[in-house]
Amino acid sequence: FVAAALRTPWTPEPHRALGQALLARQRAREAALELAVAAGISRGAVDLAWLGQAYEAMGAVDEALAAYRRALTVGLPRDIYAVTRNRFFALERQAGGDLDPLRTHP
């Protein structure tokens, strides 16, 4: 993944793949950097959802909520939307928010 990111640093795919691999290895800070690059290049909601997961794994609650909120408002595929929405509301509750998931659409 690193070689691919170095070969084509202007495309989001290798940064996304590297970020996901780092996140799976519990290296959240490094994952967040790669996923932020992917999100910056693609401006895509899926990359924002992954970035939210990296921020959440780092314990950066405000940043995770912001990334999840943006991903949900931009639009996600159904399967990723459900996971991201559930993570958003769980993190919001954990952070002390009072959002009602049945009445609120981020």
Short mmCIF file of C-alpha atoms in Angstrom, two decimals:
data_model
loop_
_atom_site.label_atom_id
_atom_site.label_comp_id
_atom_site.label_asym_id
_atom_site.label_seq_id
_atom_site.Cartn_x
_atom_site.Cartn_y
_atom_site.Cartn_z
CA PHE A 1 0.00 0.00 0.00
CA VAL A 2 2.82 2.39 0.82
CA ALA A 3 4.43 1.87 -2.57
CA ALA A 4 1.12 2.55 -4.33
CA ALA A 5 0.59 5.73 -2.32
CA LEU A 6 4.08 6.89 -3.27
CA ARG A 7 3.61 5.95 -6.94
CA THR A 8 0.33 7.83 -7.34
CA PRO A 9 0.01 10.26 -4.43
CA TRP A 10 -2.62 12.32 -6.28
CA THR A 11 -5.22 9.52 -6.27
CA PRO A 12 -7.33 8.64 -3.21
CA GLU A 13 -7.40 4.84 -3.60
CA PRO A 14 -3.92 3.97 -2.29
CA HIS A 15 -4.28 6.40 0.62
CA ARG A 16 -7.68 4.89 1.45
CA ALA A 17 -6.32 1.33 1.29
CA LEU A 18 -3.31 2.22 3.42
CA GLY A 19 -5.51 4.04 5.94
CA GLN A 20 -7.89 1.11 6.21
CA ALA A 21 -4.99 -1.32 6.67
CA LEU A 22 -3.44 0.86 9.37
CA LEU A 23 -6.79 1.18 11.12
CA ALA A 24 -7.18 -2.61 11.10
CA ARG A 25 -3.76 -2.81 12.76
CA GLN A 26 -4.85 -0.37 15.50
CA ARG A 27 -2.59 2.40 14.21
CA ALA A 28 -5.31 5.03 14.28
CA ARG A 29 -3.17 8.18 14.14
CA GLU A 30 -1.33 7.05 11.01
CA ALA A 31 -4.62 5.80 9.53
CA ALA A 32 -6.24 9.19 10.13
CA LEU A 33 -3.47 10.92 8.20
CA GLU A 34 -3.86 8.65 5.16
CA LEU A 35 -7.66 8.77 5.29
CA ALA A 36 -7.59 12.57 5.58
CA VAL A 37 -5.47 12.68 2.42
CA ALA A 38 -7.91 10.34 0.66
CA ALA A 39 -10.88 12.45 1.78
CA GLY A 40 -9.16 15.64 0.69
CA ILE A 41 -8.45 14.27 -2.76
CA SER A 42 -11.77 12.52 -3.37
CA ARG A 43 -14.05 14.81 -1.39
CA GLY A 44 -16.12 11.65 -1.02
CA ALA A 45 -18.45 10.68 1.77
CA VAL A 46 -17.06 7.15 2.06
CA ASP A 47 -13.59 8.51 2.81
CA LEU A 48 -15.10 10.85 5.40
CA ALA A 49 -16.84 7.91 7.06
CA TRP A 50 -13.54 6.03 7.27
CA LEU A 51 -11.83 9.16 8.59
CA GLY A 52 -14.50 9.36 11.29
CA GLN A 53 -13.66 5.80 12.32
CA ALA A 54 -9.96 6.67 12.58
CA TYR A 55 -10.72 9.76 14.67
CA GLU A 56 -13.02 7.71 16.87
CA ALA A 57 -10.29 5.09 17.38
CA MET A 58 -7.92 7.89 18.41
CA GLY A 59 -10.42 9.20 20.93
CA ALA A 60 -10.89 12.45 18.99
CA VAL A 61 -14.64 12.60 19.58
CA ASP A 62 -15.37 16.07 18.16
CA GLU A 63 -13.44 15.35 14.98
CA ALA A 64 -15.10 11.94 14.59
CA LEU A 65 -18.57 13.43 15.02
CA ALA A 66 -17.79 16.16 12.47
CA ALA A 67 -16.50 13.63 9.92
CA TYR A 68 -19.49 11.32 10.45
CA ARG A 69 -21.94 14.23 10.23
CA ARG A 70 -20.41 15.46 6.97
CA ALA A 71 -20.36 11.96 5.47
CA LEU A 72 -24.02 11.44 6.36
CA THR A 73 -25.08 14.75 4.85
CA VAL A 74 -23.12 14.31 1.63
CA GLY A 75 -24.61 10.88 1.01
CA LEU A 76 -23.39 7.33 1.45
CA PRO A 77 -24.25 3.93 -0.02
CA ARG A 78 -26.95 2.23 2.06
CA ASP A 79 -24.70 -0.30 3.85
CA ILE A 80 -22.07 2.29 4.79
CA TYR A 81 -24.78 4.80 5.70
CA ALA A 82 -26.29 2.43 8.29
CA VAL A 83 -22.94 1.71 9.95
CA THR A 84 -21.91 5.37 9.93
CA ARG A 85 -25.26 6.55 11.29
CA ASN A 86 -25.11 4.00 14.12
CA ARG A 87 -21.55 5.03 14.98
CA PHE A 88 -22.54 8.70 14.90
CA PHE A 89 -25.45 8.26 17.31
CA ALA A 90 -23.50 5.94 19.63
CA LEU A 91 -20.65 8.42 19.82
CA GLU A 92 -23.05 11.33 20.28
CA ARG A 93 -24.71 9.51 23.21
CA GLN A 94 -21.31 8.66 24.68
CA ALA A 95 -20.29 12.32 24.39
CA GLY A 96 -23.40 13.35 26.28
CA GLY A 97 -25.48 14.56 23.37
CA ASP A 98 -29.24 14.36 23.47
CA LEU A 99 -30.01 13.52 19.85
CA ASP A 100 -32.94 11.21 19.24
CA PRO A 101 -31.99 8.87 16.36
CA LEU A 102 -35.65 8.35 15.47
CA ARG A 103 -36.30 12.05 15.03
CA THR A 104 -32.92 13.42 13.97
CA HIS A 105 -31.23 13.06 10.63
CA PRO A 106 -27.62 14.29 10.74
#
